[in-house]
Amino acid sequence: ALGGNQLRSSYWTGTAWVNLTNVSFISPGAIYWVTLKADPVTDDLQAVITNGPELRTMYWSGSTWTLSSMIDPGLDATAGRTVDFEWNSTGSIGKLVWDTDLAGTTLNQTTCSPQCSGAGSSTISTYGDTGRFIELYRNPASADAVKILAGRRDSVSTVDSNIGSFMWTRASSYTNYGDTALTTETVVGLGE
């Protein structure tokens, strides 16, 4: 990050680093989180950026970055990584999932095909506490029913922090995984 609202990227040619044009965000503010996920089929990349409370993505086509429009203006990004993206195992289509409100109790999702726009976003679930961290993982076995597995940690307290999981199966959208209901999470203390 440069100067709070600019992002610099470079790529390795095999012999040297090449700097690309900096990407500037409309709203000034600190860039809190950047995650980068590679399309399993092409050389494309999806970057997820939280700039202050704003959520945007950047798509790398193999030669240039394309910055998305603002997907959500109200993330609680200063408190944790409350957003993540993952590609489907067959590539070119992915899912973006994030805590939508500043209290961070509602998860939204949108499909990126391959770029993200926020159009068609929908609510997945409402959780019992403020989100603090979320991660999505692609299943490398494309024949399996589960395409993307996700984990979410809530609460700011390390003593009263809960971990839940959910999955995307493509056929049935999002469902809880290995937990009867993420809305009734159990308290997990240190050392448990």
XYZ file of N, CA and C in Angstrom:
576
model
N 0.835 -1.184 0.000
C 0.000 0.000 0.000
C 0.873 1.237 0.000
N 0.427 2.243 -0.706
C 1.155 3.506 -0.787
C 0.245 4.643 -0.374
N 0.662 5.485 0.507
C -0.080 6.685 0.851
C -1.508 6.442 1.293
N -1.813 5.263 1.816
C -3.131 5.015 2.363
C -4.176 4.543 1.382
N -4.274 5.158 0.200
C -5.348 4.771 -0.714
C -4.825 4.325 -2.080
N -3.585 3.898 -2.146
C -3.027 3.371 -3.390
C -2.413 2.006 -3.134
N -2.526 1.153 -4.138
C -1.981 -0.191 -4.040
C -0.991 -0.398 -5.175
N 0.189 -0.875 -4.847
C 1.213 -1.149 -5.855
C 1.309 -2.654 -6.056
N 1.466 -3.077 -7.312
C 1.665 -4.506 -7.580
C 2.814 -4.684 -8.558
N 3.441 -5.832 -8.471
C 4.555 -6.191 -9.346
C 4.409 -7.656 -9.716
N 5.043 -8.063 -10.810
C 5.068 -9.486 -11.139
C 6.477 -9.895 -11.532
N 6.750 -11.175 -11.352
C 8.075 -11.745 -11.583
C 8.111 -12.359 -12.973
N 9.051 -11.975 -13.799
C 9.164 -12.472 -15.168
C 9.994 -13.751 -15.258
N 10.623 -14.125 -14.184
C 11.553 -15.249 -14.186
C 12.969 -14.765 -14.011
N 13.182 -13.473 -14.328
C 14.509 -12.881 -14.160
C 14.480 -11.544 -13.421
N 13.319 -10.872 -13.418
C 13.242 -9.557 -12.772
C 11.799 -9.239 -12.374
N 11.646 -8.315 -11.422
C 10.338 -7.820 -11.021
C 9.944 -6.651 -11.915
N 8.697 -6.642 -12.367
C 8.164 -5.545 -13.181
C 7.050 -4.867 -12.382
N 7.198 -3.550 -12.156
C 6.177 -2.797 -11.429
C 5.059 -2.401 -12.372
N 3.823 -2.554 -11.907
C 2.651 -2.150 -12.673
C 2.179 -0.785 -12.189
N 1.274 -0.184 -12.937
C 0.714 1.102 -12.542
C -0.024 0.954 -11.212
N 0.171 1.929 -10.322
C -0.509 1.890 -9.024
C -2.012 2.014 -9.212
N -2.771 1.355 -8.351
C -4.229 1.453 -8.370
C -4.638 2.380 -7.236
N -5.388 3.436 -7.572
C -5.849 4.395 -6.568
C -7.311 4.148 -6.249
N -7.650 4.233 -4.981
C -9.025 4.089 -4.535
C -9.639 5.469 -4.391
N -10.956 5.574 -4.658
C -11.639 6.855 -4.601
C -11.588 7.430 -3.193
N -11.924 6.628 -2.212
C -11.940 7.096 -0.827
C -10.572 6.895 -0.198
N -10.015 7.964 0.359
C -8.748 7.780 1.065
C -8.964 6.990 2.343
N -7.968 6.295 2.755
C -8.064 5.505 3.981
C -7.092 4.357 3.917
N -6.779 3.826 5.069
C -5.801 2.748 5.150
C -6.322 1.490 4.467
N -5.438 0.790 3.790
C -5.770 -0.522 3.238
C -5.462 -1.532 4.338
N -6.513 -2.211 4.807
C -6.359 -3.098 5.947
C -6.013 -4.527 5.552
N -6.670 -5.052 4.528
C -6.450 -6.446 4.150
C -6.415 -6.568 2.636
N -5.496 -7.393 2.148
C -5.460 -7.774 0.742
C -5.251 -9.280 0.710
N -6.147 -9.994 0.047
C -5.945 -11.424 -0.162
C -5.901 -11.667 -1.659
N -5.168 -12.657 -2.072
C -4.953 -12.942 -3.484
C -5.197 -14.421 -3.724
N -6.101 -14.741 -4.667
C -6.419 -16.137 -4.979
C -6.238 -16.376 -6.476
N -5.555 -17.462 -6.809
C -5.283 -17.810 -8.207
C -6.376 -18.721 -8.765
N -6.830 -18.408 -9.966
C -7.778 -19.264 -10.679
C -7.078 -20.598 -10.956
N -7.686 -21.727 -10.602
C -7.016 -23.014 -10.779
C -6.863 -23.444 -12.233
N -7.524 -22.759 -13.162
C -7.487 -23.169 -14.563
C -6.655 -22.222 -15.419
N -6.676 -20.914 -15.110
C -5.967 -19.924 -15.928
C -4.877 -19.254 -15.094
N -4.259 -18.210 -15.664
C -3.286 -17.427 -14.899
C -3.937 -16.204 -14.263
N -5.265 -16.189 -14.177
C -5.997 -15.057 -13.612
C -5.919 -15.072 -12.089
N -6.069 -13.900 -11.502
C -6.043 -13.738 -10.049
C -7.221 -12.883 -9.615
N -7.669 -13.097 -8.397
C -8.678 -12.233 -7.785
C -8.080 -11.712 -6.481
N -8.035 -10.396 -6.346
C -7.571 -9.775 -5.111
C -8.772 -9.169 -4.408
N -8.850 -9.343 -3.107
C -9.907 -8.746 -2.293
C -9.237 -7.695 -1.428
N -9.773 -6.469 -1.464
C -9.168 -5.357 -0.743
C -10.183 -4.708 0.173
N -9.815 -4.497 1.430
C -10.639 -3.681 2.313
C -9.882 -2.391 2.560
N -10.480 -1.284 2.116
C -9.884 0.046 2.212
C -10.734 0.848 3.188
N -10.295 0.894 4.455
C -11.167 1.482 5.469
C -12.392 0.586 5.578
N -13.595 1.154 5.508
C -14.786 0.314 5.590
C -15.252 -0.217 4.234
N -14.536 0.096 3.154
C -14.993 -0.273 1.814
C -14.461 -1.623 1.369
N -15.298 -2.356 0.631
C -14.916 -3.640 0.046
C -14.886 -3.504 -1.466
N -13.748 -3.847 -2.051
C -13.577 -3.883 -3.506
C -12.762 -5.120 -3.862
N -12.791 -5.471 -5.120
C -11.926 -6.540 -5.612
C -11.154 -6.020 -6.813
N -10.061 -6.701 -7.122
C -9.291 -6.420 -8.336
C -9.080 -7.747 -9.047
N -9.311 -7.738 -10.352
C -9.179 -8.953 -11.160
C -7.977 -8.799 -12.094
N -7.083 -9.791 -12.070
C -5.904 -9.812 -12.934
C -6.179 -10.764 -14.085
N -6.176 -10.244 -15.300
C -6.497 -11.031 -16.490
C -5.285 -11.743 -17.073
N -4.120 -11.540 -16.473
C -2.882 -12.079 -17.022
C -2.017 -10.973 -17.577
N -2.642 -9.784 -17.777
C -1.872 -8.653 -18.292
C -2.217 -7.320 -17.631
N -3.398 -7.222 -17.013
C -3.805 -5.961 -16.394
C -4.769 -6.194 -15.237
N -4.796 -5.239 -14.293
C -5.713 -5.271 -13.174
C -6.970 -4.483 -13.510
N -8.152 -4.975 -13.100
C -9.412 -4.250 -13.216
C -9.993 -4.118 -11.814
N -10.181 -2.866 -11.372
C -10.735 -2.582 -10.056
C -12.253 -2.614 -10.134
N -12.894 -3.321 -9.210
C -14.360 -3.392 -9.196
C -14.942 -2.090 -8.654
N -16.225 -1.913 -8.889
C -16.931 -0.839 -8.205
C -17.035 -1.231 -6.735
N -17.471 -0.309 -5.880
C -17.582 -0.621 -4.471
C -18.663 -1.685 -4.266
N -18.305 -2.753 -3.597
C -19.236 -3.849 -3.359
C -20.004 -3.633 -2.063
N -19.323 -3.109 -1.045
C -19.987 -2.792 0.222
C -19.239 -1.626 0.865
N -19.944 -0.543 1.234
C -19.274 0.615 1.832
C -19.169 0.557 3.349
N -19.686 -0.500 3.995
C -19.772 -0.480 5.450
C -19.198 -1.666 6.178
N -18.009 -2.130 5.794
C -17.391 -3.249 6.506
C -16.733 -2.769 7.787
N -16.666 -3.653 8.772
C -15.906 -3.368 9.980
C -14.501 -3.928 9.774
N -13.793 -3.376 8.790
C -12.520 -3.948 8.361
C -11.388 -3.679 9.325
N -11.537 -2.678 10.191
C -10.459 -2.373 11.127
C -10.360 -3.421 12.226
N -11.427 -4.184 12.447
C -11.454 -5.150 13.550
C -10.977 -6.532 13.146
N -10.822 -6.807 11.863
C -10.390 -8.126 11.433
C -10.598 -8.315 9.951
N -10.273 -9.503 9.466
C -10.468 -9.816 8.038
C -11.846 -10.433 7.887
N -12.817 -9.620 7.535
C -14.215 -10.046 7.514
C -14.709 -10.345 6.106
N -13.793 -10.646 5.192
C -14.163 -10.939 3.811
C -13.146 -11.905 3.206
N -13.619 -12.765 2.301
C -12.697 -13.617 1.550
C -13.353 -14.041 0.240
N -12.530 -14.527 -0.655
C -12.951 -14.980 -1.987
C -12.321 -16.339 -2.240
N -13.007 -17.167 -3.033
C -12.405 -18.415 -3.507
C -13.000 -18.795 -4.849
N -12.165 -19.366 -5.704
C -12.588 -19.861 -7.009
C -13.252 -21.223 -6.859
N -14.168 -21.529 -7.751
C -14.695 -22.877 -7.883
C -13.553 -23.760 -8.394
N -13.587 -25.044 -8.126
C -12.482 -25.931 -8.519
C -12.303 -26.024 -10.033
N -13.359 -25.723 -10.804
C -13.235 -25.766 -12.261
C -12.798 -24.423 -12.839
N -12.650 -23.404 -11.990
C -12.116 -22.120 -12.411
C -13.119 -21.187 -13.055
N -12.684 -19.943 -13.225
C -13.404 -18.868 -13.910
C -14.631 -18.323 -13.179
N -15.165 -19.029 -12.191
C -16.269 -18.539 -11.377
C -15.872 -18.713 -9.918
N -16.165 -17.692 -9.113
C -15.816 -17.771 -7.703
C -16.875 -17.144 -6.831
N -16.681 -17.259 -5.523
C -17.612 -16.722 -4.537
C -16.887 -15.738 -3.622
N -17.539 -14.602 -3.399
C -17.070 -13.587 -2.469
C -18.048 -13.581 -1.297
N -17.540 -13.722 -0.067
C -18.381 -13.765 1.131
C -17.838 -12.736 2.121
N -18.760 -11.967 2.758
C -18.324 -10.936 3.695
C -19.377 -10.645 4.751
N -18.892 -10.141 5.908
C -19.772 -9.616 6.948
C -20.247 -8.247 6.476
N -21.553 -8.077 6.346
C -22.071 -6.902 5.648
C -22.210 -5.648 6.480
N -22.617 -5.759 7.715
C -22.882 -4.550 8.497
C -21.724 -4.263 9.440
N -21.694 -3.034 9.974
C -20.600 -2.660 10.870
C -20.580 -3.502 12.136
N -21.730 -4.027 12.546
C -21.747 -4.950 13.682
C -21.223 -6.318 13.260
N -21.254 -6.606 11.955
C -20.647 -7.816 11.427
C -21.368 -9.098 11.732
N -22.697 -9.073 11.879
C -23.413 -10.305 12.216
C -24.099 -10.940 11.011
N -24.132 -10.266 9.875
C -24.818 -10.797 8.700
C -23.805 -11.075 7.593
N -23.850 -12.293 7.035
C -22.960 -12.646 5.937
C -23.691 -12.494 4.614
N -23.034 -11.862 3.659
C -23.539 -11.761 2.300
C -22.592 -12.487 1.365
N -23.089 -12.800 0.172
C -22.259 -13.453 -0.842
C -22.645 -12.928 -2.208
N -21.710 -13.047 -3.141
C -21.993 -12.761 -4.541
C -21.128 -13.673 -5.400
N -21.582 -13.926 -6.610
C -20.828 -14.744 -7.559
C -19.987 -13.834 -8.430
N -18.740 -14.199 -8.650
C -17.827 -13.451 -9.504
C -17.521 -14.330 -10.711
N -17.756 -13.792 -11.909
C -17.697 -14.641 -13.092
C -16.995 -13.975 -14.277
N -15.710 -13.793 -14.334
C -14.780 -14.000 -13.237
C -14.620 -12.760 -12.355
N -15.003 -11.566 -12.859
C -14.867 -10.356 -12.052
C -16.027 -10.212 -11.076
N -15.773 -9.539 -9.961
C -16.804 -9.287 -8.950
C -17.397 -7.902 -9.166
N -18.701 -7.791 -8.956
C -19.342 -6.484 -9.073
C -20.250 -6.186 -7.892
N -20.636 -7.183 -7.140
C -21.577 -6.988 -6.044
C -23.023 -7.136 -6.499
N -23.234 -7.138 -7.803
C -24.597 -7.322 -8.322
C -25.072 -8.718 -7.976
N -26.313 -8.821 -7.569
C -26.874 -10.122 -7.239
C -26.457 -10.638 -5.885
N -25.929 -9.752 -4.996
C -25.555 -10.224 -3.669
C -26.773 -10.656 -2.894
N -26.566 -11.622 -2.026
C -27.662 -12.114 -1.199
C -27.134 -12.485 0.181
N -28.030 -12.497 1.158
C -27.665 -12.842 2.529
C -27.574 -14.351 2.673
N -26.525 -14.817 3.328
C -26.368 -16.237 3.619
C -26.999 -16.551 4.962
N -26.581 -15.812 6.001
C -27.019 -16.133 7.352
C -26.763 -14.955 8.277
N -27.481 -14.911 9.372
C -27.212 -13.956 10.439
C -26.628 -14.730 11.604
N -25.509 -14.231 12.107
C -24.784 -14.907 13.168
C -25.002 -14.220 14.498
N -24.588 -14.870 15.570
C -24.859 -14.374 16.902
C -23.901 -13.316 17.397
N -22.795 -13.047 16.715
C -21.831 -12.091 17.228
C -21.051 -11.479 16.071
N -20.298 -10.445 16.381
C -19.540 -9.697 15.392
C -18.447 -10.555 14.769
N -18.351 -10.542 13.443
C -17.321 -11.293 12.742
C -15.953 -10.679 12.921
N -14.926 -11.527 13.005
C -13.554 -11.063 13.135
C -12.631 -11.649 12.079
N -12.961 -12.828 11.560
C -12.078 -13.433 10.566
C -12.872 -14.450 9.757
N -12.656 -14.471 8.452
C -13.328 -15.443 7.594
C -12.340 -15.920 6.532
N -12.377 -17.213 6.232
C -11.532 -17.785 5.185
C -12.337 -18.773 4.366
N -12.119 -18.751 3.044
C -12.752 -19.685 2.118
C -11.656 -20.521 1.462
N -11.930 -21.824 1.301
C -10.967 -22.747 0.691
C -11.639 -23.551 -0.410
N -10.977 -23.647 -1.540
C -11.480 -24.425 -2.677
C -11.148 -25.896 -2.472
N -12.096 -26.756 -2.800
C -11.855 -28.191 -2.786
C -11.169 -28.558 -4.102
N -9.953 -29.107 -4.070
C -9.260 -29.442 -5.315
C -9.894 -30.602 -6.081
N -10.741 -31.381 -5.396
C -11.405 -32.516 -6.054
C -12.732 -32.027 -6.640
N -12.737 -31.681 -7.904
C -13.916 -31.059 -8.524
C -15.136 -31.985 -8.559
N -14.942 -33.293 -8.440
C -16.080 -34.223 -8.472
C -16.839 -34.269 -7.141
N -16.231 -33.776 -6.059
C -16.895 -33.797 -4.747
C -18.072 -32.837 -4.717
N -19.014 -33.112 -3.829
C -20.191 -32.252 -3.680
C -19.816 -30.890 -3.108
N -18.917 -30.862 -2.122
C -18.495 -29.598 -1.517
C -17.490 -28.930 -2.438
N -17.803 -27.725 -2.894
C -16.913 -26.988 -3.795
C -16.019 -26.022 -3.030
N -16.620 -25.309 -2.040
C -15.876 -24.345 -1.232
C -16.254 -24.572 0.231
N -15.228 -24.630 1.089
C -15.433 -24.778 2.526
C -14.965 -23.486 3.192
N -15.743 -22.991 4.163
C -15.427 -21.723 4.811
C -15.422 -21.862 6.318
N -14.588 -21.058 6.949
C -14.552 -20.972 8.401
C -14.699 -19.524 8.813
N -15.355 -19.288 9.947
C -15.580 -17.929 10.434
C -15.372 -17.880 11.945
N -14.622 -16.888 12.385
C -14.431 -16.637 13.818
C -15.164 -15.354 14.154
N -15.815 -15.334 15.307
C -16.517 -14.121 15.710
C -15.945 -13.574 17.010
N -16.475 -12.451 17.453
C -16.172 -11.804 18.722
C -14.771 -11.224 18.768
N -14.629 -10.165 19.503
C -13.329 -9.525 19.677
C -12.557 -10.155 20.830
N -13.243 -10.848 21.713
C -12.626 -11.436 22.898
C -12.006 -12.780 22.568
N -10.816 -13.032 23.114
C -10.194 -14.344 22.910
C -10.804 -15.387 23.828
N -11.490 -14.953 24.876
C -12.111 -15.889 25.800
C -13.505 -16.288 25.320
N -14.202 -15.356 24.676
C -15.560 -15.614 24.203
C -15.587 -15.540 22.684
N -14.819 -16.405 22.046
C -14.713 -16.398 20.593
C -15.218 -17.734 20.058
N -16.068 -17.668 19.028
C -16.667 -18.875 18.470
C -16.179 -19.106 17.046
N -16.075 -20.357 16.672
C -15.671 -20.713 15.316
C -16.789 -21.531 14.692
N -17.193 -21.147 13.503
C -18.223 -21.879 12.784
C -17.745 -22.177 11.373
N -18.420 -23.069 10.692
C -18.036 -23.402 9.327
C -19.275 -23.587 8.475
N -19.113 -23.333 7.173
C -20.195 -23.552 6.226
C -19.581 -23.924 4.887
N -20.410 -24.438 3.996
C -19.895 -24.890 2.702
C -20.803 -24.423 1.575
N -20.211 -24.350 0.385
C -20.975 -24.061 -0.825
C -20.885 -25.301 -1.704
N -22.059 -25.836 -2.069
C -22.091 -27.075 -2.838
C -22.510 -26.862 -4.289
N -22.761 -25.665 -4.682
C -23.244 -25.274 -6.009
C -24.689 -25.689 -6.209
N -25.051 -26.909 -5.867
C -26.436 -27.361 -6.049
C -27.360 -26.764 -4.993
N -26.893 -26.708 -3.735
C -27.771 -26.246 -2.663
C -27.332 -24.921 -2.057
N -26.491 -24.200 -2.734
C -25.986 -22.927 -2.244
C -25.178 -23.149 -0.973
N -25.410 -22.366 0.088
C -24.613 -22.443 1.307
C -25.355 -23.205 2.398
N -24.633 -24.067 3.091
C -25.206 -24.801 4.209
C -24.160 -24.901 5.312
N -24.621 -25.121 6.535
C -23.697 -25.345 7.643
C -22.946 -26.640 7.412
N -21.738 -26.692 7.922
C -20.898 -27.867 7.725
C -20.388 -28.352 9.078
N -20.798 -29.514 9.474
C -20.280 -30.113 10.699
C -20.710 -29.407 11.970
N -21.667 -28.504 11.861
C -22.145 -27.755 13.022
C -23.649 -27.656 12.848
N -24.412 -27.925 13.894
C -25.862 -27.949 13.734
C -26.429 -26.591 13.376
N -25.899 -25.541 13.924
C -26.367 -24.197 13.582
C -25.336 -23.178 14.029
N -24.824 -22.431 13.100
C -23.824 -21.432 13.449
C -24.431 -20.285 14.248
N -25.737 -20.125 14.217
C -26.366 -19.053 14.985
C -26.408 -19.370 16.471
N -26.175 -20.624 16.857
C -26.141 -20.987 18.279
C -24.779 -21.566 18.612
N -23.745 -20.796 18.299
C -22.387 -21.253 18.528
C -22.108 -21.442 20.016
N -21.175 -22.296 20.310
C -20.781 -22.504 21.708
C -19.557 -21.671 22.016
N -19.392 -21.299 23.267
C -18.241 -20.498 23.677
C -16.997 -21.355 23.648
N -15.929 -20.825 23.054
C -14.657 -21.526 23.005
C -13.639 -20.674 23.746
N -13.076 -21.190 24.809
C -12.107 -20.434 25.594
C -10.687 -20.767 25.207
N -9.744 -20.066 25.790
C -8.331 -20.319 25.522
C -7.962 -21.724 25.968
N -7.160 -22.400 25.207
C -6.706 -23.724 25.557
C -7.689 -24.833 25.258
N -8.825 -24.515 24.625
C -9.820 -25.565 24.311
C -9.683 -25.989 22.873
